[in-house]
CSV table of C-alpha atoms in Angstrom, one decimal:
chain,number,residue,atom,x,y,z
A,790,MET,CA,-4.4,25.0,-14.1
A,791,GLN,CA,-7.3,22.9,-15.3
A,792,ILE,CA,-7.3,19.1,-14.6
A,793,GLY,CA,-9.7,16.2,-14.9
A,794,LEU,CA,-9.8,13.8,-12.0
A,795,ILE,CA,-11.4,10.4,-12.3
A,796,GLY,CA,-12.2,8.6,-9.0
A,797,LEU,CA,-13.4,10.7,-6.1
A,798,GLY,CA,-13.1,8.3,-3.2
A,799,LYS,CA,-11.2,8.9,0.0
A,800,MET,CA,-8.0,9.8,-1.7
A,801,GLY,CA,-9.2,11.2,-5.0
A,802,GLY,CA,-11.9,13.3,-3.4
A,803,ASN,CA,-9.5,14.9,-0.9
A,804,MET,CA,-6.9,15.5,-3.6
A,805,ALA,CA,-9.6,17.3,-5.7
A,806,GLU,CA,-10.5,19.5,-2.7
A,807,ARG,CA,-6.8,20.3,-2.0
A,808,LEU,CA,-6.3,21.3,-5.6
A,809,ARG,CA,-9.4,23.5,-5.6
A,810,ARG,CA,-8.2,25.2,-2.4
A,811,ALA,CA,-5.0,26.0,-4.3
A,812,GLY,CA,-7.0,27.7,-7.0
A,813,HIS,CA,-6.9,25.0,-9.7
A,814,ASP,CA,-10.0,24.1,-11.8
A,815,VAL,CA,-10.8,20.5,-11.2
A,816,VAL,CA,-13.4,18.6,-13.2
A,817,GLY,CA,-14.2,15.4,-11.3
A,818,TYR,CA,-15.8,12.2,-12.4
A,819,ASP,CA,-16.9,9.3,-10.3
A,820,ARG,CA,-19.3,6.3,-10.7
A,821,ASP,CA,-21.3,7.9,-7.8
A,822,PRO,CA,-23.3,10.7,-9.5
A,823,ALA,CA,-23.5,12.6,-6.2
A,824,LYS,CA,-19.7,13.2,-6.4
A,825,SER,CA,-19.4,13.9,-10.1
A,826,ASP,CA,-19.2,17.2,-11.9
A,827,VAL,CA,-20.0,15.4,-15.2
A,828,GLY,CA,-22.0,12.3,-16.2
A,829,THR,CA,-19.5,10.5,-18.4
A,830,LEU,CA,-15.8,10.4,-19.3
A,831,LYS,CA,-16.7,11.9,-22.7
A,832,GLU,CA,-18.3,14.9,-21.0
A,833,LEU,CA,-15.2,15.2,-18.7
A,834,VAL,CA,-12.9,15.4,-21.7
A,835,GLU,CA,-15.1,17.9,-23.5
A,836,ARG,CA,-15.1,20.1,-20.5
A,837,LEU,CA,-11.3,20.4,-20.5
A,838,GLU,CA,-9.2,22.7,-22.6
A,839,ALA,CA,-6.4,21.4,-24.8
A,840,PRO,CA,-3.8,20.3,-24.0
A,841,ARG,CA,-5.7,18.3,-21.5
A,842,ALA,CA,-4.5,16.6,-18.3
A,843,VAL,CA,-6.5,13.8,-16.8
A,844,TRP,CA,-5.6,12.2,-13.4
A,845,VAL,CA,-6.8,8.6,-12.8
A,846,MET,CA,-7.4,7.6,-9.2
A,847,VAL,CA,-9.1,4.2,-9.4
A,848,PRO,CA,-8.1,0.8,-8.2
A,849,ALA,CA,-5.1,-0.8,-9.9
A,850,GLY,CA,-5.5,-3.5,-12.4
A,851,GLY,CA,-8.7,-3.9,-14.4
A,852,PRO,CA,-10.4,-0.6,-13.4
A,853,THR,CA,-7.3,1.4,-14.3
A,854,GLN,CA,-6.8,-0.5,-17.5
A,855,ALA,CA,-10.4,0.0,-18.6
A,856,THR,CA,-10.3,3.7,-17.7
A,857,ILE,CA,-7.0,4.4,-19.6
A,858,GLU,CA,-8.3,2.5,-22.6
A,859,GLN,CA,-11.4,4.7,-22.7
A,860,LEU,CA,-9.4,7.9,-22.3
A,861,GLY,CA,-7.1,6.8,-25.1
A,862,ALA,CA,-10.1,6.8,-27.4
A,863,LEU,CA,-11.3,10.2,-26.2
A,864,LEU,CA,-8.1,12.3,-25.8
A,865,SER,CA,-5.9,13.9,-28.5
A,866,ALA,CA,-2.2,14.2,-29.3
A,867,GLY,CA,-0.6,16.5,-26.7
A,868,ASP,CA,-2.9,15.5,-23.9
A,869,THR,CA,-1.6,13.7,-20.8
A,870,VAL,CA,-2.9,10.9,-18.7
A,871,ILE,CA,-1.7,10.6,-15.1
A,872,ASP,CA,-2.1,7.4,-13.2
A,873,GLY,CA,-2.0,8.2,-9.5
A,874,GLY,CA,-3.3,4.8,-8.2
A,875,ASN,CA,-1.2,1.9,-6.9
A,876,SER,CA,-0.5,0.4,-10.3
A,877,ASN,CA,2.3,-2.0,-11.1
A,878,TYR,CA,5.3,-0.2,-12.8
A,879,LYS,CA,5.2,-2.8,-15.7
A,880,ASP,CA,1.6,-1.7,-16.4
A,881,ASP,CA,2.8,1.9,-16.6
A,882,GLN,CA,5.3,1.0,-19.4
A,883,ARG,CA,2.6,-0.7,-21.4
A,884,HIS,CA,0.1,2.2,-21.0
A,885,ALA,CA,2.7,4.7,-22.0
A,886,ALA,CA,3.5,2.7,-25.1
A,887,GLU,CA,-0.1,2.3,-26.1
A,888,LEU,CA,-1.0,6.0,-25.5
A,889,GLY,CA,2.2,7.1,-27.2
A,890,THR,CA,1.1,5.8,-30.6
A,891,ASP,CA,-1.5,8.5,-30.6
A,892,GLY,CA,0.8,11.2,-29.2
A,893,ILE,CA,-0.8,11.1,-25.7
A,894,GLY,CA,1.6,11.5,-22.8
A,895,PHE,CA,1.7,9.3,-19.7
A,896,VAL,CA,2.9,10.0,-16.2
A,897,ASP,CA,2.8,7.6,-13.3
A,898,VAL,CA,2.6,9.0,-9.7
A,899,GLY,CA,3.0,7.1,-6.5
A,900,VAL,CA,1.0,8.9,-3.9
A,901,SER,CA,1.3,8.6,-0.2
A,902,GLY,CA,-0.5,10.5,2.5
A,903,GLY,CA,-3.8,8.7,3.1
A,904,VAL,CA,-6.7,10.5,4.6
A,905,TRP,CA,-4.4,13.1,6.2
A,906,GLY,CA,-3.0,14.3,2.8
A,907,ILE,CA,-5.7,17.0,2.3
A,908,GLU,CA,-4.3,18.9,5.2
A,909,TYR,CA,-0.6,18.0,5.3
A,910,GLY,CA,0.0,17.3,1.7
A,911,TYR,CA,0.8,14.1,-0.3
A,912,ALA,CA,4.3,12.7,-0.9
A,913,LEU,CA,4.6,12.3,-4.7
A,914,MET,CA,6.9,9.9,-6.6
A,915,VAL,CA,6.7,10.7,-10.3
A,916,GLY,CA,7.8,8.8,-13.4
A,917,GLY,CA,7.7,10.1,-16.9
A,918,GLU,CA,9.3,12.2,-19.6
A,919,ASP,CA,10.5,15.7,-18.6
A,920,GLU,CA,8.2,17.4,-21.0
A,921,TYR,CA,5.0,16.1,-19.3
A,922,VAL,CA,6.3,16.3,-15.8
A,923,HIS,CA,7.3,19.9,-16.2
A,924,ARG,CA,3.9,20.8,-17.6
A,925,LEU,CA,2.2,19.2,-14.5
A,926,MET,CA,4.4,20.9,-11.9
A,927,PRO,CA,1.7,23.4,-10.8
A,928,ILE,CA,-0.5,20.4,-9.9
A,929,PHE,CA,2.3,18.6,-8.1
A,930,GLU,CA,3.2,21.8,-6.2
A,931,ALA,CA,-0.3,22.1,-4.9
A,932,LEU,CA,-0.6,18.5,-3.8
A,933,LYS,CA,2.8,18.0,-2.1
A,934,PRO,CA,3.6,19.1,1.4
A,935,GLU,CA,5.1,22.6,2.0
A,936,GLY,CA,8.9,22.8,1.8
A,937,GLU,CA,11.6,21.1,-0.2
A,938,ASP,CA,10.6,17.5,0.5
A,939,GLY,CA,7.7,15.4,-0.5
A,940,PHE,CA,8.3,15.3,-4.3
A,941,VAL,CA,10.7,13.5,-6.6
A,942,HIS,CA,10.8,13.0,-10.3
A,943,ALA,CA,12.2,9.5,-9.8
A,944,GLY,CA,12.9,8.7,-13.5
A,945,GLY,CA,11.2,7.6,-16.6
A,946,VAL,CA,7.8,5.9,-17.0
A,947,GLY,CA,7.3,3.4,-14.2
A,948,ALA,CA,9.8,4.9,-11.8
A,949,GLY,CA,7.1,6.6,-9.8
A,950,HIS,CA,5.2,3.5,-9.1
A,951,PHE,CA,8.4,1.5,-8.6
A,952,ALA,CA,9.5,4.0,-5.9
A,953,LYS,CA,6.0,3.8,-4.3
A,954,MET,CA,6.1,0.0,-4.4
A,955,VAL,CA,9.4,0.0,-2.4
A,956,HIS,CA,8.0,2.7,-0.1
A,957,ASN,CA,5.1,0.4,0.7
A,958,GLY,CA,7.4,-2.6,1.2
A,959,ILE,CA,9.4,-0.6,3.8
A,960,GLU,CA,6.1,0.4,5.4
A,961,TYR,CA,5.2,-3.3,5.7
A,962,GLY,CA,8.4,-4.0,7.6
A,963,MET,CA,8.0,-1.1,9.9
A,964,MET,CA,4.5,-1.9,10.8
A,965,GLN,CA,5.4,-5.5,11.5
A,966,SER,CA,8.2,-4.5,13.8
A,967,PHE,CA,5.9,-2.2,15.8
A,968,ALA,CA,3.3,-4.9,15.9
A,969,GLU,CA,5.7,-7.5,17.2
A,970,GLY,CA,7.1,-5.1,19.8
A,971,TRP,CA,3.6,-4.4,21.0
A,972,GLU,CA,2.8,-8.1,21.3
A,973,LEU,CA,6.0,-8.8,23.3
A,974,LEU,CA,5.3,-5.8,25.7
A,975,GLU,CA,1.7,-7.1,26.2
A,976,ALA,CA,3.0,-10.6,27.0
A,977,SER,CA,5.5,-9.4,29.6
A,978,ASP,CA,4.8,-9.0,33.3
A,979,ALA,CA,7.5,-6.4,33.6
A,980,VAL,CA,5.8,-3.6,31.7
A,981,THR,CA,2.5,-2.5,33.1
A,982,ASP,CA,1.8,0.6,30.9
A,983,VAL,CA,2.2,-0.5,27.3
A,984,PRO,CA,0.4,2.5,25.7
A,985,GLY,CA,2.5,4.8,27.8
A,986,THR,CA,5.7,3.1,26.7
A,987,PHE,CA,4.9,3.7,23.1
A,988,LYS,CA,3.9,7.3,23.7
A,989,SER,CA,7.2,7.9,25.5
A,990,TRP,CA,9.0,6.9,22.3
A,991,ARG,CA,7.4,9.6,20.2
A,992,HIS,CA,10.2,12.2,21.1
A,993,GLY,CA,13.9,11.8,21.5
A,994,THR,CA,14.2,8.2,20.1
A,995,VAL,CA,15.5,6.9,16.9
A,996,ILE,CA,12.2,5.1,16.1
A,997,ARG,CA,10.0,8.2,16.3
A,998,SER,CA,7.8,8.4,13.2
A,999,TRP,CA,4.4,9.1,11.9
A,1000,LEU,CA,3.6,5.4,12.1
A,1001,LEU,CA,4.5,5.5,15.8
A,1002,ASP,CA,2.2,8.5,16.2
A,1003,LEU,CA,-0.6,6.5,14.6
A,1004,LEU,CA,0.1,3.5,16.8
A,1005,VAL,CA,-0.2,5.7,19.9
A,1006,ARG,CA,-3.5,7.1,18.5
A,1007,ALA,CA,-4.8,3.6,17.9
A,1008,LEU,CA,-4.0,2.5,21.5
A,1009,GLU,CA,-5.6,5.6,22.9
A,1010,GLU,CA,-8.8,4.6,21.1
A,1011,ASP,CA,-8.6,0.9,22.0
A,1012,PRO,CA,-5.8,0.2,24.6
A,1013,ASP,CA,-6.0,-3.6,24.2
A,1014,LEU,CA,-7.1,-3.6,20.6
A,1015,ALA,CA,-10.0,-5.8,21.8
A,1016,GLU,CA,-12.3,-4.5,19.1
A,1017,LEU,CA,-10.1,-5.7,16.2
A,1018,LYS,CA,-9.5,-9.1,14.7
A,1019,GLY,CA,-5.9,-10.2,14.0
A,1020,TYR,CA,-6.4,-10.1,10.2
A,1021,ALA,CA,-4.4,-7.9,7.8
A,1022,GLU,CA,-4.9,-7.6,4.1
A,1023,ASP,CA,-2.1,-6.7,1.6
A,1024,SER,CA,-2.8,-4.3,-1.2
A,1025,GLY,CA,-0.4,-5.8,-3.7
A,1026,GLU,CA,2.7,-3.6,-3.4
A,1027,GLY,CA,4.2,-5.9,-0.8
A,1028,ARG,CA,4.0,-8.8,-3.2
A,1029,TRP,CA,5.3,-6.8,-6.1
A,1030,THR,CA,8.3,-5.6,-3.9
A,1031,VAL,CA,9.2,-9.2,-3.0
A,1032,GLN,CA,8.9,-10.3,-6.6
A,1033,ALA,CA,11.0,-7.4,-7.8
A,1034,ALA,CA,13.6,-8.4,-5.2
A,1035,VAL,CA,13.6,-11.9,-6.7
A,1036,ASP,CA,13.9,-10.5,-10.3
A,1037,HIS,CA,16.9,-8.3,-9.2
A,1038,ALA,CA,18.5,-10.9,-6.8
A,1039,VAL,CA,18.2,-8.4,-3.9
A,1040,PRO,CA,17.7,-10.0,-0.5
A,1041,LEU,CA,14.7,-8.5,1.4
A,1042,PRO,CA,14.3,-10.7,4.5
A,1043,ALA,CA,12.5,-8.2,6.7
A,1044,ILE,CA,10.0,-7.1,4.1
A,1045,THR,CA,9.4,-10.6,2.9
A,1046,ALA,CA,8.8,-11.9,6.4
A,1047,SER,CA,6.3,-9.0,7.0
A,1048,LEU,CA,4.4,-10.0,3.9
A,1049,TYR,CA,4.2,-13.6,5.0
A,1050,ALA,CA,3.0,-12.5,8.4
A,1051,ARG,CA,0.0,-10.9,6.7
A,1052,PHE,CA,-0.7,-14.2,4.9
A,1053,ALA,CA,-0.5,-16.0,8.3
A,1054,SER,CA,-3.0,-13.6,9.8
A,1055,ARG,CA,-5.7,-14.9,7.5
A,1056,GLN,CA,-5.6,-18.4,8.8
A,1057,ASP,CA,-7.7,-19.3,11.7
A,1058,ASP,CA,-6.1,-22.8,11.8
A,1059,SER,CA,-2.9,-22.8,9.9
A,1060,PRO,CA,-2.3,-25.9,7.8
A,1061,ALA,CA,1.4,-25.4,8.0
A,1062,MET,CA,1.3,-25.2,11.8
A,1063,LYS,CA,-0.7,-28.4,11.9
A,1064,MET,CA,2.2,-30.2,10.1
A,1065,VAL,CA,4.7,-28.5,12.4
A,1066,ALA,CA,2.8,-29.8,15.4
A,1067,ALA,CA,2.5,-33.3,13.9
A,1068,LEU,CA,6.3,-33.4,13.2
A,1069,ARG,CA,7.2,-32.2,16.7
A,1070,ASN,CA,5.0,-35.0,18.0
A,1071,GLN,CA,6.6,-37.6,15.8
A,1072,PHE,CA,10.3,-36.8,16.5
A,1073,GLY,CA,10.1,-35.4,20.0
A,1074,GLY,CA,7.0,-36.8,21.5
A,1075,HIS,CA,5.7,-33.3,22.1
A,1076,ALA,CA,2.0,-33.1,23.1
A,1077,ILE,CA,-0.4,-32.0,20.4
A,1078,THR,CA,-3.8,-30.4,20.7
A,1079,SER,CA,-6.8,-31.9,18.9
A,1080,VAL,CA,-9.5,-30.0,17.1
A,1081,GLU,CA,-11.6,-30.4,20.2
A,1082,GLY,CA,-8.9,-28.6,22.2
A,1083,GLN,CA,-7.8,-31.7,24.1
A,1084,HIS,CA,-4.2,-32.7,24.5
A,1085,ALA,CA,-3.3,-36.0,22.7
A,1086,LYS,CA,-0.6,-38.3,23.8
A,1087,GLY,CA,3.0,-37.7,22.7
A,1088,ALA,CA,4.8,-40.1,20.3
A,1089,ASP,CA,6.9,-41.4,23.2
A,1090,SER,CA,4.0,-42.2,25.5
A,1091,PRO,CA,3.0,-45.8,26.3
A,1092,GLY,CA,1.7,-47.6,23.3
A,1093,ALA,CA,3.2,-45.3,20.7
A,1094,ASP,CA,5.6,-46.6,18.1
A,1095,VAL,CA,8.7,-44.5,18.1
A,1096,SER,CA,11.0,-46.9,16.3
A,1097,PRO,CA,13.5,-45.1,14.1
A,1098,PRO,CA,13.5,-45.9,10.4
A,1099,ALA,CA,15.5,-48.9,9.2
A,1100,GLU,CA,19.1,-48.2,8.3
A,1101,THR,CA,19.3,-47.3,4.6
A,1102,GLU,CA,22.2,-47.8,2.2
A,1103,ARG,CA,24.5,-44.7,2.2
């Protein structure tokens, strides 16, 4: 099958290579001329035979919106656009409606697999009408892992990215749990081989997983993680998952806490913790640490006013 693929970065480039290994004809376009088979999106469309299929693998938001708008002006009725980036499911619904006015199909695909997908395959969560999904099955079969699992037609337009959003929210919670467990093991005097402890969990335990395998790999490369700074970005799906939970009145305490933990990681000197320290000092006389790193007197030390507020009318 022939397909156009826009965005040949780490994921897109590897996906194009996996498709070619499976015998598909891939016409790739990237802003980097060294990676591109064509010089423009117009040339990419002209190289494809109708009905065309164009897979977009660019950053979510503005870049995806601009690319799909350009494709809408170049493609014809019967063609299909596939958004394989980490777009918001609500954007999918808008894109499908806009392209649909010209008879152009739209399919959204949540893709998981990272840099390892080229060898082991990509988990694909697909949203869209049956007609377009069925037409693209040879591409999906080439990209997915071998076997029965690794692919789902999750529902209509937006379902693929909604499923991927929840997948990434779960991933946030799992990573946070592993991270907290590692920190506690490191803080304890009882456990002297922390990397070995995690490695022992890889087989025979209920928490064995690919994330655990990657954690062990990271500790083998840097046992104390001394080369890393405690800063973690969020790519957007975690926020969208929490917002969707609010919209549907579904409690997500673990995933929400893991998202907030990433926010906290970006603060060298947390403003909220400053207030917590100040309040603990006020009501309990707990010592506080100044900016210079020196301990200041507690609220109940000599000279401090610890008088309770005047009785108020109840």
